[in-house]
């Protein structure tokens, strides 16, 4: 049942590194992460890899398998032929720390720039009432396991380090959309979506949706509706004139957020 | 000694799961500068694996529910060994903790009236679990994570620094708690996994929220982080653990393919109508209803089926018995030769619910089986078997404040003991994290306040010791590989201290554990200090061995079967054993145990049960006077913070 697979794993750190070849045993039903663990246990104990749940729920074991951004725990060995060389490399968009582990702090910095949920001030805990159909829109986005594969894939930052300052990537545009669609949220984030998170950089190639292990329709259900709402605000002439004279909910700007 | 990075905080929280984050929120809300230290990235803690829901008697689906019913269910589930005070606080405060999550932005599934929906679960009399499909743990961790971020944003607006009050030190492992001459907490010492550099936190209060010990067993639903760190840290600092013999084997883990053996299949599958059958097609759970639960569960499939639509006039299906009962039943069926080809039993929801409803109610189960096992649960049965899931035992704490037996040390969540007695009900874990996470955060804050300006001192010699200890595996040449020792230990615990235990096997296990303890001193690691998983495991192994010894010694001591502890040689529940906890403390290199009497339950709480029921659990002298009226429910003195 078992066979020896040909693995090629990127080894190194922020100073450099390269692909190393391994021949490693594979058994029925295993996934790429099992094989990486077998390498650790039998050939190279210091091989660095992140993982936690091993069930596609925590989003820790993100990497690129044969060039495709994937969770290693959800990539079954049966999807490869026995003589295929399987290449495992760290996510390319984030700086390497060691081997398959990358520095994903970019994502945590962007998360901190999204103005938080703000319920109506007079709504008491226990009195929240929302219809299922209304919470489902945001619930889809809250399935996100923060594996950051979408941000790793997005071409706006994947090969454009210079865009990282002004663009937060699909994960955090989706977070803005999620809060925007929360039935009880009171903050307008359209301006920060443009100015702080760079929604304009997205040209809806849907690569993020394509790699999402949770199958969230990031582009169609989050980013496009957010783009439409942003455009409504920015280009509606009546709205622009009216907003010169009054400040309503939609004009309230978010608390100041730091640039990184 | 190398230069060591130093930080000073009021409160250091170790662990960033539900309990740790809730504790940090509370400490920060009480004006304390708080560090959150966690082994993984922020937001990856094991809480994300919780699927079914958060138990809280809100009464949104069945208005008969209230804290008294929840309290009773919890005590029954734990076979009356629970700390009744913790069970009381938990049942009373859980609804507030859930509602509070909504103010942080959580989006639970809704009832038709727009309230939080609640689902059925094993051992809960009414639908009680607030849930988001079958990914409730993810919702909980993300909500708390985002609440922390919102507090950091608030601090930024006030101070210009996001991290002026709460800072997360991710991928950082604590190897030692530091105590002063009086034995009080002075701080914690550890290393950053990324660089291998050491770090010292000086703080008068530490909250342990490190989770469980699942990595002591081979078949487990737990991640690599679950190495009993908090249990071991507390004991090394002079604290105690109790109830360590009680391990919850969740009845339904995946059994195939081998590489995913142990991964959790949520109890919601049964709550939503899934039935268990053996290889002969028999719905076997009807044969395993124990005496203590005889009048509460349906005795025929017809009655069980009617219960889903009419719960007021029918009894619950026995698939929804507490987890220990179901796990033992599955174990017996497989041992009797009525298991599936891969050594489990069948769990089928496909005949009960339409495919689209299954995909909606159990999306991650559908996804997990489809992707990992090529099984479509909307059309096929799942193969399932028991998996090590949770440790009921843990650090001995004061119920109200979470304070451990070491001044300045607090514990909450799975790492603490007492709340769940001998067996935890599903859904009571997430609520436990919130209720006692908050209480531990508050307890730590009050402790710091009471100290005034005094701060226990960290001495240089402690740091020298701690650093030397952590570096030992690098100085040993040609020693054993930590991965092999770990694999052998997991096999030993699975085989000899597993679901069904017997004296000779546990004696054997203890001998083997003593040998592991010796072997681990000679482990050697290759490579450097930067993100070196071999080194990390070598250090974690000491904790794994210590907690495994606690489990084996306590299990050998307790000569009865109760909840998550089943003795082949003492197969029945013995009310005399209900009167004591087995408590562990450190003794040289090893673990010493003693029996410690349990405080008798307050009369008003005892009054919530029928005397006939109490007779199943208590000895005759413990029974209340049958003449006492039990309708009166004085709201006995509650600690600060009760709502």
mmCIF file of C-alpha atoms in Angstrom, chain B residues 372-622:
data_model
loop_
_atom_site.group_PDB
_atom_site.id
_atom_site.type_symbol
_atom_site.label_atom_id
_atom_site.label_comp_id
_atom_site.label_asym_id
_atom_site.label_seq_id
_atom_site.Cartn_x
_atom_site.Cartn_y
_atom_site.Cartn_z
ATOM 1 C CA UNK B 372 -10.364 13.799 3.860
ATOM 2 C CA UNK B 373 -12.252 10.512 3.492
ATOM 3 C CA UNK B 374 -14.158 10.689 0.188
ATOM 4 C CA UNK B 375 -17.394 10.194 2.114
ATOM 5 C CA UNK B 376 -20.510 12.222 1.270
ATOM 6 C CA UNK B 377 -22.363 12.433 4.579
ATOM 7 C CA UNK B 378 -25.563 13.515 2.856
ATOM 8 C CA UNK B 379 -25.712 10.072 1.240
ATOM 9 C CA UNK B 380 -23.455 7.780 3.262
ATOM 10 C CA UNK B 381 -22.828 6.838 6.861
ATOM 11 C CA UNK B 382 -19.674 8.016 8.636
ATOM 12 C CA UNK B 383 -17.374 5.574 10.423
ATOM 13 C CA UNK B 384 -16.581 6.814 13.918
ATOM 14 C CA UNK B 385 -14.878 5.703 17.129
ATOM 15 C CA UNK B 386 -13.686 7.193 20.442
ATOM 16 C CA UNK B 387 -10.890 9.764 20.492
ATOM 17 C CA UNK B 388 -9.120 11.485 23.396
ATOM 18 C CA UNK B 389 -10.755 14.882 23.520
ATOM 19 C CA UNK B 390 -10.637 16.612 26.869
ATOM 20 C CA UNK B 391 -9.210 16.340 30.363
ATOM 21 C CA UNK B 392 -11.715 16.995 33.127
ATOM 22 C CA UNK B 393 -8.915 17.227 35.665
ATOM 23 C CA UNK B 394 -6.687 20.216 36.047
ATOM 24 C CA UNK B 395 -5.200 22.837 38.301
ATOM 25 C CA UNK B 396 -6.986 23.030 41.655
ATOM 26 C CA UNK B 397 -8.566 26.484 41.886
ATOM 27 C CA UNK B 398 -10.832 28.572 44.049
ATOM 28 C CA UNK B 399 -14.198 28.478 42.218
ATOM 29 C CA UNK B 400 -14.940 32.190 42.549
ATOM 30 C CA UNK B 401 -11.587 33.720 41.641
ATOM 31 C CA UNK B 402 -9.780 30.983 39.705
ATOM 32 C CA UNK B 403 -6.895 31.327 42.141
ATOM 33 C CA UNK B 404 -4.583 28.289 42.341
ATOM 34 C CA UNK B 405 -2.692 27.144 45.441
ATOM 35 C CA UNK B 406 0.221 29.431 44.528
ATOM 36 C CA UNK B 407 -0.208 33.142 45.436
ATOM 37 C CA UNK B 408 -0.593 35.106 42.203
ATOM 38 C CA UNK B 409 -1.360 32.068 40.064
ATOM 39 C CA UNK B 410 -4.779 31.690 38.436
ATOM 40 C CA UNK B 411 -6.174 29.150 35.998
ATOM 41 C CA UNK B 412 -9.222 28.966 33.754
ATOM 42 C CA UNK B 413 -10.645 26.755 31.046
ATOM 43 C CA UNK B 414 -9.524 23.206 30.340
ATOM 44 C CA UNK B 415 -6.321 23.583 32.357
ATOM 45 C CA UNK B 416 -8.342 24.120 35.531
ATOM 46 C CA UNK B 417 -10.105 21.274 37.291
ATOM 47 C CA UNK B 418 -13.334 20.694 39.163
ATOM 48 C CA UNK B 419 -16.053 22.265 37.056
ATOM 49 C CA UNK B 420 -16.879 19.153 35.046
ATOM 50 C CA UNK B 421 -16.398 16.483 37.700
ATOM 51 C CA UNK B 422 -15.802 13.097 36.126
ATOM 52 C CA UNK B 423 -17.288 13.908 32.729
ATOM 53 C CA UNK B 424 -17.948 17.124 30.825
ATOM 54 C CA UNK B 425 -21.134 17.699 28.873
ATOM 55 C CA UNK B 426 -20.703 18.861 25.307
ATOM 56 C CA UNK B 427 -21.156 22.618 25.033
ATOM 57 C CA UNK B 428 -20.123 23.195 28.646
ATOM 58 C CA UNK B 429 -16.548 23.837 27.616
ATOM 59 C CA UNK B 430 -17.014 27.049 25.631
ATOM 60 C CA UNK B 431 -19.236 28.454 28.372
ATOM 61 C CA UNK B 432 -16.652 27.361 30.976
ATOM 62 C CA UNK B 433 -13.966 29.321 29.078
ATOM 63 C CA UNK B 434 -16.021 32.497 29.146
ATOM 64 C CA UNK B 435 -17.382 32.286 32.691
ATOM 65 C CA UNK B 436 -14.120 31.296 34.359
ATOM 66 C CA UNK B 437 -11.853 33.157 31.962
ATOM 67 C CA UNK B 438 -13.613 36.326 33.047
ATOM 68 C CA UNK B 439 -13.472 35.334 36.715
ATOM 69 C CA UNK B 440 -9.752 34.518 36.566
ATOM 70 C CA UNK B 441 -9.038 37.847 34.846
ATOM 71 C CA UNK B 442 -10.979 39.568 37.593
ATOM 72 C CA UNK B 443 -9.336 37.472 40.321
ATOM 73 C CA UNK B 444 -5.878 38.352 39.000
ATOM 74 C CA UNK B 445 -6.763 42.057 38.819
ATOM 75 C CA UNK B 446 -8.029 42.105 42.384
ATOM 76 C CA UNK B 447 -4.917 40.270 43.547
ATOM 77 C CA UNK B 448 -2.698 42.881 41.885
ATOM 78 C CA UNK B 449 -4.761 45.699 43.374
ATOM 79 C CA UNK B 450 -4.397 44.215 46.846
ATOM 80 C CA UNK B 451 -0.597 44.200 46.467
ATOM 81 C CA UNK B 452 -0.383 47.962 46.113
ATOM 82 C CA UNK B 453 3.047 48.886 44.794
ATOM 83 C CA UNK B 454 4.769 45.778 46.061
ATOM 84 C CA UNK B 455 6.098 43.440 43.347
ATOM 85 C CA UNK B 456 7.707 40.035 43.924
ATOM 86 C CA UNK B 457 11.260 40.075 42.593
ATOM 87 C CA UNK B 458 12.699 37.965 39.800
ATOM 88 C CA UNK B 459 16.279 37.041 40.652
ATOM 89 C CA UNK B 460 19.109 36.503 38.186
ATOM 90 C CA UNK B 461 19.776 33.011 39.481
ATOM 91 C CA UNK B 462 16.294 31.881 38.503
ATOM 92 C CA UNK B 463 16.911 33.032 34.954
ATOM 93 C CA UNK B 464 20.275 31.326 34.781
ATOM 94 C CA UNK B 465 18.648 28.060 35.860
ATOM 95 C CA UNK B 466 15.742 28.436 33.491
ATOM 96 C CA UNK B 467 17.990 29.176 30.543
ATOM 97 C CA UNK B 468 20.309 26.266 31.278
ATOM 98 C CA UNK B 469 17.370 23.901 31.598
ATOM 99 C CA UNK B 470 15.942 24.926 28.227
ATOM 100 C CA UNK B 471 19.277 24.476 26.457
ATOM 101 C CA UNK B 472 20.076 20.986 27.735
ATOM 102 C CA UNK B 473 18.865 19.172 24.573
ATOM 103 C CA UNK B 474 21.423 21.089 22.504
ATOM 104 C CA UNK B 475 24.298 19.997 24.721
ATOM 105 C CA UNK B 476 23.528 16.285 24.528
ATOM 106 C CA UNK B 477 25.234 14.507 21.656
ATOM 107 C CA UNK B 478 23.893 11.368 20.080
ATOM 108 C CA UNK B 479 20.889 11.140 22.397
ATOM 109 C CA UNK B 480 17.441 9.968 21.455
ATOM 110 C CA UNK B 481 15.124 11.629 18.973
ATOM 111 C CA UNK B 482 12.251 13.361 20.818
ATOM 112 C CA UNK B 483 9.756 12.267 18.166
ATOM 113 C CA UNK B 484 10.363 8.572 18.877
ATOM 114 C CA UNK B 485 9.934 8.975 22.626
ATOM 115 C CA UNK B 486 6.735 10.918 22.080
ATOM 116 C CA UNK B 487 5.283 8.306 19.720
ATOM 117 C CA UNK B 488 6.090 5.493 22.159
ATOM 118 C CA UNK B 489 4.580 7.393 25.068
ATOM 119 C CA UNK B 490 1.359 8.088 23.165
ATOM 120 C CA UNK B 491 1.052 4.411 22.295
ATOM 121 C CA UNK B 492 1.655 3.452 25.931
ATOM 122 C CA UNK B 493 -1.027 5.773 27.263
ATOM 123 C CA UNK B 494 -3.503 4.705 24.574
ATOM 124 C CA UNK B 495 -2.941 1.007 25.256
ATOM 125 C CA UNK B 496 -2.576 1.007 29.033
ATOM 126 C CA UNK B 497 -4.417 4.043 30.446
ATOM 127 C CA UNK B 498 -7.113 4.417 27.770
ATOM 128 C CA UNK B 499 -10.893 4.113 27.866
ATOM 129 C CA UNK B 500 -10.954 0.844 29.812
ATOM 130 C CA UNK B 501 -8.358 0.506 32.573
ATOM 131 C CA UNK B 502 -7.111 -2.241 34.834
ATOM 132 C CA UNK B 503 -4.578 -2.341 37.662
ATOM 133 C CA UNK B 504 -1.874 -4.469 36.049
ATOM 134 C CA UNK B 505 -1.840 -2.340 32.885
ATOM 135 C CA UNK B 506 -1.583 0.904 34.808
ATOM 136 C CA UNK B 507 1.268 -0.442 36.930
ATOM 137 C CA UNK B 508 2.970 -1.363 33.680
ATOM 138 C CA UNK B 509 2.305 2.140 32.300
ATOM 139 C CA UNK B 510 3.841 3.757 35.377
ATOM 140 C CA UNK B 511 7.000 1.727 34.974
ATOM 141 C CA UNK B 512 7.220 2.772 31.358
ATOM 142 C CA UNK B 513 6.587 6.420 32.266
ATOM 143 C CA UNK B 514 9.434 6.310 34.786
ATOM 144 C CA UNK B 515 11.657 5.064 31.979
ATOM 145 C CA UNK B 516 10.454 7.828 29.643
ATOM 146 C CA UNK B 517 11.218 10.368 32.352
ATOM 147 C CA UNK B 518 14.756 9.080 32.478
ATOM 148 C CA UNK B 519 15.114 8.883 28.693
ATOM 149 C CA UNK B 520 13.913 12.437 28.126
ATOM 150 C CA UNK B 521 16.912 13.775 30.030
ATOM 151 C CA UNK B 522 19.091 12.288 27.302
ATOM 152 C CA UNK B 523 17.192 13.641 24.311
ATOM 153 C CA UNK B 524 19.249 15.532 21.786
ATOM 154 C CA UNK B 525 18.196 17.882 19.036
ATOM 155 C CA UNK B 526 19.873 18.897 15.795
ATOM 156 C CA UNK B 527 19.899 22.293 14.119
ATOM 157 C CA UNK B 528 19.802 25.779 15.579
ATOM 158 C CA UNK B 529 17.458 27.577 17.924
ATOM 159 C CA UNK B 530 15.410 29.402 15.281
ATOM 160 C CA UNK B 531 11.994 27.749 14.778
ATOM 161 C CA UNK B 532 13.224 24.272 15.575
ATOM 162 C CA UNK B 533 10.255 21.934 16.164
ATOM 163 C CA UNK B 534 12.512 19.135 17.418
ATOM 164 C CA UNK B 535 13.740 21.352 20.248
ATOM 165 C CA UNK B 536 10.216 22.546 21.023
ATOM 166 C CA UNK B 537 8.996 18.956 21.336
ATOM 167 C CA UNK B 538 11.990 17.995 23.486
ATOM 168 C CA UNK B 539 10.971 20.684 25.996
ATOM 169 C CA UNK B 540 7.233 19.939 25.800
ATOM 170 C CA UNK B 541 7.918 16.228 26.399
ATOM 171 C CA UNK B 542 8.753 16.847 30.048
ATOM 172 C CA UNK B 543 5.289 18.280 30.553
ATOM 173 C CA UNK B 544 3.657 15.450 28.626
ATOM 174 C CA UNK B 545 5.399 12.892 30.830
ATOM 175 C CA UNK B 546 4.463 14.691 34.040
ATOM 176 C CA UNK B 547 0.764 14.939 33.201
ATOM 177 C CA UNK B 548 0.712 11.359 31.937
ATOM 178 C CA UNK B 549 2.037 10.271 35.310
ATOM 179 C CA UNK B 550 -0.695 12.274 37.021
ATOM 180 C CA UNK B 551 -3.297 10.493 34.885
ATOM 181 C CA UNK B 552 -1.894 7.010 35.452
ATOM 182 C CA UNK B 553 -1.309 7.417 39.200
ATOM 183 C CA UNK B 554 -4.721 8.957 39.863
ATOM 184 C CA UNK B 555 -6.402 6.295 37.735
ATOM 185 C CA UNK B 556 -4.659 3.543 39.659
ATOM 186 C CA UNK B 557 -5.744 5.115 42.940
ATOM 187 C CA UNK B 558 -9.454 5.444 42.114
ATOM 188 C CA UNK B 559 -10.944 1.986 42.545
ATOM 189 C CA UNK B 560 -14.307 2.518 40.887
ATOM 190 C CA UNK B 561 -15.729 3.470 37.492
ATOM 191 C CA UNK B 562 -17.117 6.950 37.045
ATOM 192 C CA UNK B 563 -17.447 9.235 34.014
ATOM 193 C CA UNK B 564 -14.188 9.412 32.108
ATOM 194 C CA UNK B 565 -12.547 6.733 34.242
ATOM 195 C CA UNK B 566 -13.583 3.115 33.658
ATOM 196 C CA UNK B 567 -11.955 0.267 35.566
ATOM 197 C CA UNK B 568 -12.385 -3.266 34.300
ATOM 198 C CA UNK B 569 -11.487 -4.476 37.776
ATOM 199 C CA UNK B 570 -13.876 -2.057 39.548
ATOM 200 C CA UNK B 571 -16.728 -1.728 37.056
ATOM 201 C CA UNK B 572 -19.300 0.119 39.160
ATOM 202 C CA UNK B 573 -19.788 3.584 40.562
ATOM 203 C CA UNK B 574 -19.112 3.670 44.312
ATOM 204 C CA UNK B 575 -20.692 6.528 46.338
ATOM 205 C CA UNK B 576 -17.798 6.364 48.808
ATOM 206 C CA UNK B 577 -15.397 7.405 46.082
ATOM 207 C CA UNK B 578 -17.608 10.414 45.290
ATOM 208 C CA UNK B 579 -16.532 11.939 48.574
ATOM 209 C CA UNK B 580 -12.935 12.467 47.505
ATOM 210 C CA UNK B 581 -10.805 14.031 44.806
ATOM 211 C CA UNK B 582 -7.441 12.560 43.952
ATOM 212 C CA UNK B 583 -4.959 15.435 44.134
ATOM 213 C CA UNK B 584 -1.473 15.476 42.548
ATOM 214 C CA UNK B 585 1.571 17.453 43.516
ATOM 215 C CA UNK B 586 5.242 17.284 42.659
ATOM 216 C CA UNK B 587 7.505 15.022 44.659
ATOM 217 C CA UNK B 588 11.127 15.260 43.561
ATOM 218 C CA UNK B 589 11.148 14.243 39.894
ATOM 219 C CA UNK B 590 7.926 12.374 40.220
ATOM 220 C CA UNK B 591 4.293 12.948 41.155
ATOM 221 C CA UNK B 592 2.701 12.256 44.546
ATOM 222 C CA UNK B 593 -1.010 11.765 45.052
ATOM 223 C CA UNK B 594 -3.401 11.986 47.964
ATOM 224 C CA UNK B 595 -7.114 11.694 48.535
ATOM 225 C CA UNK B 596 -8.791 14.943 49.533
ATOM 226 C CA UNK B 597 -12.361 15.193 50.869
ATOM 227 C CA UNK B 598 -14.894 17.101 48.786
ATOM 228 C CA UNK B 599 -16.865 19.894 50.461
ATOM 229 C CA UNK B 600 -20.509 18.890 50.876
ATOM 230 C CA UNK B 601 -22.986 20.522 48.517
ATOM 231 C CA UNK B 602 -24.943 23.499 49.824
ATOM 232 C CA UNK B 603 -28.422 22.395 50.967
ATOM 233 C CA UNK B 604 -30.327 24.687 48.582
ATOM 234 C CA UNK B 605 -28.453 23.150 45.637
ATOM 235 C CA UNK B 606 -28.965 19.651 46.958
ATOM 236 C CA UNK B 607 -32.650 20.548 47.167
ATOM 237 C CA UNK B 608 -32.788 20.890 43.383
ATOM 238 C CA UNK B 609 -32.662 17.079 43.083
ATOM 239 C CA UNK B 610 -35.111 14.341 44.072
ATOM 240 C CA UNK B 611 -33.887 12.328 47.009
ATOM 241 C CA UNK B 612 -34.456 9.193 44.915
ATOM 242 C CA UNK B 613 -31.976 10.458 42.353
ATOM 243 C CA UNK B 614 -29.450 11.505 44.994
ATOM 244 C CA UNK B 615 -29.500 7.975 46.370
ATOM 245 C CA UNK B 616 -27.800 6.807 43.194
ATOM 246 C CA UNK B 617 -24.827 9.046 43.846
ATOM 247 C CA UNK B 618 -24.535 9.813 47.560
ATOM 248 C CA UNK B 619 -23.934 7.690 50.641
ATOM 249 C CA UNK B 620 -26.807 7.429 53.141
ATOM 250 C CA UNK B 621 -25.380 9.915 55.704
ATOM 251 C CA UNK B 622 -24.971 12.524 52.925
#
